[in-house]
Amino acid sequence: MAESWNPDFWRGRRVWLSGHTGFKGSWLALWLLHWGAVVEGYALDPDQAGGPSLFDSLGIAAALSRDERADLAQADHLVMRLRAFQPEVVFHLAAQPLVTRSYREPLQTWKTNVIGTCHVLEALRQLDHPCVSVMITTDKVYDNQEWDYGYRENDPLGGHDPYSSSKAAAELAIASWRASFCGLLPHQVPNLKLVSARAGNVIGGGDWSENRIVPDAIRALIKAEPIVVRAPESTRPWQHVLEPLGGYLALAEQLQENPNLATAFNFGPERSANRPVADLVEEILSHWPGSWLDQSDPKANHEAGRLDLTTDRAFHQLGWSPRWSFEVTIAETVNWYRRFHAGEDARQLCLEQIDRYVQG
């Protein structure tokens, strides 16, 4: 398969990354640094509520051009940092990413995911040099009808829970700023290119978030306890974290040369990786023996029962397609946790997986 990215593109390139202390952000920051990019991070302190911080475990703070700890609510500060850094590429990942937390903190979820994104968009609008910006949302932005077929990028947006709806609203904001402010008219910014990327249900080593099935499973297995499963029949497009990150990198590279790519892109696994949670747990247990308990709660807060994406646009326009099967994804993920639990270095584990993934 032809490569969908060029590592040389990133050598010395100035990249501004929001959410760099989170799970996906930590992996992306390491990958960018591994390829020689100059990276400034902008995020809150790592969330260590569920376990050790991957960002801290990777020890990459000192390798960043700047490790800025600040809130997306600080609009003036965002403008100042982007102007000072003069990024060539922006990846906006910072968010409140958890459905269950969004039920507890709906207003904060909307402030972070919608108003925070608007603050980033406004800061980008004030740059006076060429900049490619990839705005990360989620696969949950669609008006989910529990269909048996995948959602395409032009399907209606929606969202039942505060998290999903906030991300759908962020997509509307991104599309509005792109249509209104990217172009050659007097009120527009000629050198700004905006694109959104939709992916979700990423798994991989180093995720310790609360109420996510893989971190919950690993914590239970470490304690030799049964894995508690809330919704065993819910189906998700499971993908390794490196899959969408590779898509974001390919998208940024190609958008640099082709402004017609400034739209929305889905990044998801092969259709065969759309599996019920029960299948995911059973596959985990094939690599780390244990047991699981079905604790379905009919009174629990609503979460989508079935969710699937089509990635035809990414395949045809970017040459991107997923590289790791469901089985390989689970094997790589569990192997990471087992080796980390045995005392191996998180950074080395991640770099090994990045290189394996790139090599196909």
C-alpha positions as a Python dict, from the first residue, in 0.01 Angstrom:
ca = {
    (1, 'M'): (0, 0, 0),
    (2, 'A'): (131, 346, -87),
    (3, 'E'): (220, 567, 203),
    (4, 'S'): (-44, 828, 284),
    (5, 'W'): (210, 1060, 448),
    (6, 'N'): (566, 1181, 413),
    (7, 'P'): (774, 1190, 734),
    (8, 'D'): (1010, 1445, 575),
    (9, 'F'): (721, 1692, 554),
    (10, 'W'): (724, 1721, 935),
    (11, 'R'): (1096, 1773, 990),
    (12, 'G'): (1136, 2123, 1136),
    (13, 'R'): (769, 2209, 1076),
    (14, 'R'): (605, 2427, 1342),
    (15, 'V'): (301, 2247, 1485),
    (16, 'W'): (64, 2384, 1748),
    (17, 'L'): (-121, 2106, 1929),
    (18, 'S'): (-406, 2165, 2172),
    (19, 'G'): (-491, 1885, 2413),
    (20, 'H'): (-135, 1752, 2405),
    (21, 'T'): (-158, 1620, 2763),
    (22, 'G'): (-452, 1389, 2685),
    (23, 'F'): (-446, 1031, 2560),
    (24, 'K'): (-465, 1102, 2184),
    (25, 'G'): (-270, 1425, 2220),
    (26, 'S'): (20, 1251, 2395),
    (27, 'W'): (48, 989, 2120),
    (28, 'L'): (31, 1260, 1850),
    (29, 'A'): (288, 1481, 2024),
    (30, 'L'): (529, 1186, 2048),
    (31, 'W'): (474, 1093, 1682),
    (32, 'L'): (535, 1452, 1566),
    (33, 'L'): (850, 1483, 1777),
    (34, 'H'): (966, 1144, 1651),
    (35, 'W'): (946, 1284, 1296),
    (36, 'G'): (1131, 1603, 1388),
    (37, 'A'): (848, 1856, 1416),
    (38, 'V'): (876, 2165, 1638),
    (39, 'V'): (575, 2128, 1867),
    (40, 'E'): (405, 2368, 2104),
    (41, 'G'): (140, 2215, 2327),
    (42, 'Y'): (-158, 2396, 2479),
    (43, 'A'): (-368, 2211, 2736),
    (44, 'L'): (-474, 2169, 3095),
    (45, 'D'): (-272, 1949, 3328),
    (46, 'P'): (-309, 1575, 3259),
    (47, 'D'): (-613, 1406, 3411),
    (48, 'Q'): (-485, 1136, 3643),
    (49, 'A'): (-818, 1039, 3796),
    (50, 'G'): (-814, 690, 3644),
    (51, 'G'): (-444, 609, 3649),
    (52, 'P'): (-99, 736, 3555),
    (53, 'S'): (-79, 1014, 3297),
    (54, 'L'): (45, 889, 2960),
    (55, 'F'): (189, 1235, 2892),
    (56, 'D'): (400, 1218, 3208),
    (57, 'S'): (493, 854, 3143),
    (58, 'L'): (626, 948, 2797),
    (59, 'G'): (849, 1223, 2940),
    (60, 'I'): (810, 1448, 2637),
    (61, 'A'): (750, 1783, 2808),
    (62, 'A'): (1115, 1884, 2777),
    (63, 'A'): (1117, 1803, 2405),
    (64, 'L'): (836, 2046, 2328),
    (65, 'S'): (909, 2396, 2203),
    (66, 'R'): (668, 2507, 2475),
    (67, 'D'): (446, 2315, 2718),
    (68, 'E'): (169, 2568, 2776),
    (69, 'R'): (-84, 2486, 3049),
    (70, 'A'): (-390, 2702, 2987),
    (71, 'D'): (-765, 2684, 2932),
    (72, 'L'): (-946, 2726, 2599),
    (73, 'A'): (-1163, 2980, 2778),
    (74, 'Q'): (-865, 3219, 2781),
    (75, 'A'): (-937, 3369, 2439),
    (76, 'D'): (-679, 3650, 2455),
    (77, 'H'): (-412, 3408, 2573),
    (78, 'L'): (-488, 3175, 2280),
    (79, 'V'): (-441, 3463, 2037),
    (80, 'M'): (-114, 3562, 2201),
    (81, 'R'): (30, 3208, 2190),
    (82, 'L'): (-65, 3143, 1828),
    (83, 'R'): (75, 3479, 1717),
    (84, 'A'): (397, 3417, 1911),
    (85, 'F'): (448, 3063, 1783),
    (86, 'Q'): (346, 3126, 1419),
    (87, 'P'): (237, 2767, 1349),
    (88, 'E'): (237, 2615, 1003),
    (89, 'V'): (4, 2336, 1116),
    (90, 'V'): (-254, 2331, 1394),
    (91, 'F'): (-416, 2021, 1545),
    (92, 'H'): (-702, 2109, 1778),
    (93, 'L'): (-771, 1808, 2004),
    (94, 'A'): (-845, 1976, 2338),
    (95, 'A'): (-1194, 1879, 2456),
    (96, 'Q'): (-1409, 1731, 2728),
    (97, 'P'): (-1415, 1385, 2564),
    (98, 'L'): (-1633, 1167, 2788),
    (99, 'V'): (-2005, 1097, 2734),
    (100, 'T'): (-2065, 997, 3096),
    (101, 'R'): (-1899, 1313, 3232),
    (102, 'S'): (-2107, 1525, 2994),
    (103, 'Y'): (-2420, 1415, 3179),
    (104, 'R'): (-2268, 1540, 3505),
    (105, 'E'): (-2119, 1856, 3355),
    (106, 'P'): (-2327, 1951, 3048),
    (107, 'L'): (-2256, 2325, 3056),
    (108, 'Q'): (-1883, 2280, 3103),
    (109, 'T'): (-1883, 2024, 2821),
    (110, 'W'): (-2049, 2274, 2587),
    (111, 'K'): (-1822, 2559, 2698),
    (112, 'T'): (-1510, 2353, 2633),
    (113, 'N'): (-1615, 2178, 2313),
    (114, 'V'): (-1805, 2460, 2144),
    (115, 'I'): (-1692, 2795, 2283),
    (116, 'G'): (-1337, 2666, 2327),
    (117, 'T'): (-1330, 2560, 1963),
    (118, 'C'): (-1466, 2901, 1859),
    (119, 'H'): (-1186, 3067, 2055),
    (120, 'V'): (-931, 2861, 1862),
    (121, 'L'): (-1102, 2949, 1533),
    (122, 'E'): (-1095, 3318, 1619),
    (123, 'A'): (-728, 3300, 1711),
    (124, 'L'): (-652, 3129, 1379),
    (125, 'R'): (-840, 3403, 1195),
    (126, 'Q'): (-590, 3656, 1324),
    (127, 'L'): (-282, 3482, 1183),
    (128, 'D'): (-111, 3654, 890),
    (129, 'H'): (84, 3360, 750),
    (130, 'P'): (-12, 3029, 581),
    (131, 'C'): (-159, 2777, 826),
    (132, 'V'): (-332, 2442, 790),
    (133, 'S'): (-566, 2355, 1074),
    (134, 'V'): (-714, 2012, 1149),
    (135, 'M'): (-1001, 2040, 1398),
    (136, 'I'): (-1076, 1710, 1572),
    (137, 'T'): (-1434, 1621, 1665),
    (138, 'T'): (-1580, 1268, 1694),
    (139, 'D'): (-1777, 996, 1518),
    (140, 'K'): (-2066, 1082, 1751),
    (141, 'V'): (-2149, 1409, 1569),
    (142, 'Y'): (-2411, 1236, 1352),
    (143, 'D'): (-2785, 1224, 1419),
    (144, 'N'): (-2767, 859, 1516),
    (145, 'Q'): (-3059, 653, 1382),
    (146, 'E'): (-2902, 321, 1490),
    (147, 'W'): (-2861, 231, 1121),
    (148, 'D'): (-2691, -88, 1004),
    (149, 'Y'): (-2480, 110, 757),
    (150, 'G'): (-2213, 371, 809),
    (151, 'Y'): (-2254, 745, 830),
    (152, 'R'): (-2108, 959, 553),
    (153, 'E'): (-1968, 1306, 603),
    (154, 'N'): (-2275, 1471, 448),
    (155, 'D'): (-2527, 1293, 674),
    (156, 'P'): (-2723, 1513, 921),
    (157, 'L'): (-2547, 1612, 1242),
    (158, 'G'): (-2708, 1571, 1582),
    (159, 'G'): (-2643, 1426, 1925),
    (160, 'H'): (-2856, 1290, 2207),
    (161, 'D'): (-2616, 1341, 2498),
    (162, 'P'): (-2438, 1669, 2586),
    (163, 'Y'): (-2103, 1542, 2459),
    (164, 'S'): (-2228, 1434, 2116),
    (165, 'S'): (-2440, 1744, 2064),
    (166, 'S'): (-2156, 1973, 2170),
    (167, 'K'): (-1926, 1813, 1914),
    (168, 'A'): (-2194, 1843, 1644),
    (169, 'A'): (-2224, 2212, 1733),
    (170, 'A'): (-1845, 2245, 1707),
    (171, 'E'): (-1867, 2098, 1354),
    (172, 'L'): (-2121, 2365, 1261),
    (173, 'A'): (-1891, 2635, 1398),
    (174, 'I'): (-1593, 2500, 1203),
    (175, 'A'): (-1795, 2487, 880),
    (176, 'S'): (-1923, 2840, 941),
    (177, 'W'): (-1575, 2987, 1002),
    (178, 'R'): (-1443, 2805, 694),
    (179, 'A'): (-1724, 2936, 472),
    (180, 'S'): (-1714, 3286, 618),
    (181, 'F'): (-1348, 3359, 680),
    (182, 'C'): (-1133, 3141, 452),
    (183, 'G'): (-1092, 3304, 112),
    (184, 'L'): (-983, 3614, -76),
    (185, 'L'): (-1257, 3864, 16),
    (186, 'P'): (-1162, 4167, 228),
    (187, 'H'): (-1303, 4014, 548),
    (188, 'Q'): (-1140, 3676, 488),
    (189, 'V'): (-802, 3517, 563),
    (190, 'P'): (-635, 3401, 239),
    (191, 'N'): (-377, 3168, 394),
    (192, 'L'): (-598, 2976, 639),
    (193, 'K'): (-725, 2625, 558),
    (194, 'L'): (-971, 2458, 796),
    (195, 'V'): (-1074, 2094, 796),
    (196, 'S'): (-1254, 1875, 1051),
    (197, 'A'): (-1176, 1512, 1131),
    (198, 'R'): (-1429, 1273, 1281),
    (199, 'A'): (-1310, 963, 1463),
    (200, 'G'): (-1396, 792, 1785),
    (201, 'N'): (-1372, 481, 2001),
    (202, 'V'): (-996, 483, 1977),
    (203, 'I'): (-813, 238, 2196),
    (204, 'G'): (-448, 185, 2270),
    (205, 'G'): (-187, 175, 2541),
    (206, 'G'): (-180, 452, 2799),
    (207, 'D'): (-550, 539, 2816),
    (208, 'W'): (-658, 549, 3181),
    (209, 'S'): (-977, 753, 3137),
    (210, 'E'): (-1279, 694, 3356),
    (211, 'N'): (-1573, 492, 3223),
    (212, 'R'): (-1402, 371, 2907),
    (213, 'I'): (-1420, 0, 2847),
    (214, 'V'): (-1052, -73, 2773),
    (215, 'P'): (-907, 123, 3069),
    (216, 'D'): (-1180, -25, 3292),
    (217, 'A'): (-1089, -372, 3168),
    (218, 'I'): (-717, -323, 3225),
    (219, 'R'): (-771, -186, 3577),
    (220, 'A'): (-987, -490, 3660),
    (221, 'L'): (-735, -736, 3514),
    (222, 'I'): (-449, -576, 3708),
    (223, 'K'): (-652, -629, 4026),
    (224, 'A'): (-754, -983, 3917),
    (225, 'E'): (-1119, -875, 3932),
    (226, 'P'): (-1401, -939, 3680),
    (227, 'I'): (-1445, -672, 3413),
    (228, 'V'): (-1775, -490, 3462),
    (229, 'V'): (-1952, -428, 3130),
    (230, 'R'): (-2237, -176, 3115),
    (231, 'A'): (-2357, -231, 2758),
    (232, 'P'): (-2226, -560, 2611),
    (233, 'E'): (-2446, -543, 2300),
    (234, 'S'): (-2352, -186, 2199),
    (235, 'T'): (-2154, -187, 1876),
    (236, 'R'): (-1867, 50, 1803),
    (237, 'P'): (-1605, 97, 1528),
    (238, 'W'): (-1302, 1, 1738),
    (239, 'Q'): (-971, 135, 1608),
    (240, 'H'): (-620, 175, 1740),
    (241, 'V'): (-530, 532, 1832),
    (242, 'L'): (-262, 538, 1561),
    (243, 'E'): (-525, 494, 1286),
    (244, 'P'): (-697, 834, 1315),
    (245, 'L'): (-372, 1008, 1413),
    (246, 'G'): (-219, 882, 1089),
    (247, 'G'): (-525, 1017, 912),
    (248, 'Y'): (-484, 1359, 1072),
    (249, 'L'): (-119, 1372, 962),
    (250, 'A'): (-206, 1272, 606),
    (251, 'L'): (-487, 1528, 597),
    (252, 'A'): (-263, 1813, 714),
    (253, 'E'): (9, 1723, 463),
    (254, 'Q'): (-223, 1706, 165),
    (255, 'L'): (-433, 2006, 262),
    (256, 'Q'): (-114, 2210, 245),
    (257, 'E'): (-110, 2158, -133),
    (258, 'N'): (-478, 2101, -208),
    (259, 'P'): (-726, 2354, -63),
    (260, 'N'): (-1015, 2153, -208),
    (261, 'L'): (-968, 1908, 80),
    (262, 'A'): (-1098, 2170, 326),
    (263, 'T'): (-1410, 1985, 437),
    (264, 'A'): (-1493, 1705, 686),
    (265, 'F'): (-1335, 1357, 692),
    (266, 'N'): (-1428, 1035, 871),
    (267, 'F'): (-1152, 809, 1002),
    (268, 'G'): (-1258, 464, 1113),
    (269, 'P'): (-1160, 97, 1096),
    (270, 'E'): (-1255, -173, 848),
    (271, 'R'): (-1621, -273, 868),
    (272, 'S'): (-1520, -603, 1029),
    (273, 'A'): (-1398, -408, 1334),
    (274, 'N'): (-1750, -290, 1413),
    (275, 'R'): (-1806, -525, 1704),
    (276, 'P'): (-2019, -539, 2018),
    (277, 'V'): (-1851, -449, 2346),
    (278, 'A'): (-1879, -815, 2448),
    (279, 'D'): (-1660, -916, 2151),
    (280, 'L'): (-1404, -654, 2249),
    (281, 'V'): (-1387, -783, 2606),
    (282, 'E'): (-1360, -1146, 2494),
    (283, 'E'): (-1074, -1053, 2261),
    (284, 'I'): (-896, -872, 2546),
    (285, 'L'): (-934, -1181, 2765),
    (286, 'S'): (-774, -1397, 2495),
    (287, 'H'): (-452, -1203, 2562),
    (288, 'W'): (-490, -1139, 2937),
    (289, 'P'): (-699, -1414, 3099),
    (290, 'G'): (-979, -1314, 3334),
    (291, 'S'): (-1357, -1286, 3341),
    (292, 'W'): (-1632, -1030, 3287),
    (293, 'L'): (-1974, -949, 3427),
    (294, 'D'): (-2275, -818, 3241),
    (295, 'Q'): (-2406, -529, 3450),
    (296, 'S'): (-2641, -372, 3196),
    (297, 'D'): (-2854, -101, 3352),
    (298, 'P'): (-3181, -19, 3170),
    (299, 'K'): (-3195, 307, 3367),
    (300, 'A'): (-2848, 422, 3266),
    (301, 'N'): (-2795, 746, 3072),
    (302, 'H'): (-2846, 705, 2699),
    (303, 'E'): (-2551, 607, 2482),
    (304, 'A'): (-2566, 506, 2117),
    (305, 'G'): (-2631, 136, 2065),
    (306, 'R'): (-2487, 116, 1715),
    (307, 'L'): (-2244, 346, 1541),
    (308, 'D'): (-2052, 299, 1217),
    (309, 'L'): (-1864, 529, 978),
    (310, 'T'): (-1776, 508, 611),
    (311, 'T'): (-1427, 624, 518),
    (312, 'D'): (-1462, 634, 139),
    (313, 'R'): (-1373, 1004, 125),
    (314, 'A'): (-1045, 950, 313),
    (315, 'F'): (-960, 654, 89),
    (316, 'H'): (-1033, 824, -242),
    (317, 'Q'): (-910, 1176, -164),
    (318, 'L'): (-621, 1106, 75),
    (319, 'G'): (-518, 752, -10),
    (320, 'W'): (-577, 667, 358),
    (321, 'S'): (-715, 338, 483),
    (322, 'P'): (-687, 153, 816),
    (323, 'R'): (-385, -72, 856),
    (324, 'W'): (-457, -283, 1163),
    (325, 'S'): (-739, -534, 1193),
    (326, 'F'): (-958, -566, 1502),
    (327, 'E'): (-749, -858, 1623),
    (328, 'V'): (-417, -678, 1571),
    (329, 'T'): (-555, -366, 1740),
    (330, 'I'): (-652, -559, 2053),
    (331, 'A'): (-325, -756, 2056),
    (332, 'E'): (-115, -438, 2029),
    (333, 'T'): (-322, -264, 2297),
    (334, 'V'): (-314, -542, 2554),
    (335, 'N'): (55, -606, 2484),
    (336, 'W'): (129, -240, 2562),
    (337, 'Y'): (-50, -255, 2896),
    (338, 'R'): (101, -587, 2999),
    (339, 'R'): (454, -470, 2922),
    (340, 'F'): (398, -132, 3092),
    (341, 'H'): (257, -308, 3398),
    (342, 'A'): (570, -525, 3399),
    (343, 'G'): (785, -212, 3424),
    (344, 'E'): (881, -138, 3063),
    (345, 'D'): (923, 219, 2941),
    (346, 'A'): (607, 380, 2802),
    (347, 'R'): (794, 596, 2551),
    (348, 'Q'): (979, 300, 2402),
    (349, 'L'): (657, 97, 2383),
    (350, 'C'): (482, 378, 2195),
    (351, 'L'): (771, 440, 1956),
    (352, 'E'): (789, 68, 1875),
    (353, 'Q'): (418, 67, 1789),
    (354, 'I'): (442, 386, 1582),
    (355, 'D'): (724, 235, 1377),
    (356, 'R'): (534, -94, 1330),
    (357, 'Y'): (226, 95, 1222),
    (358, 'V'): (414, 315, 974),
    (359, 'Q'): (586, 13, 824),
    (360, 'G'): (241, -140, 763),
}
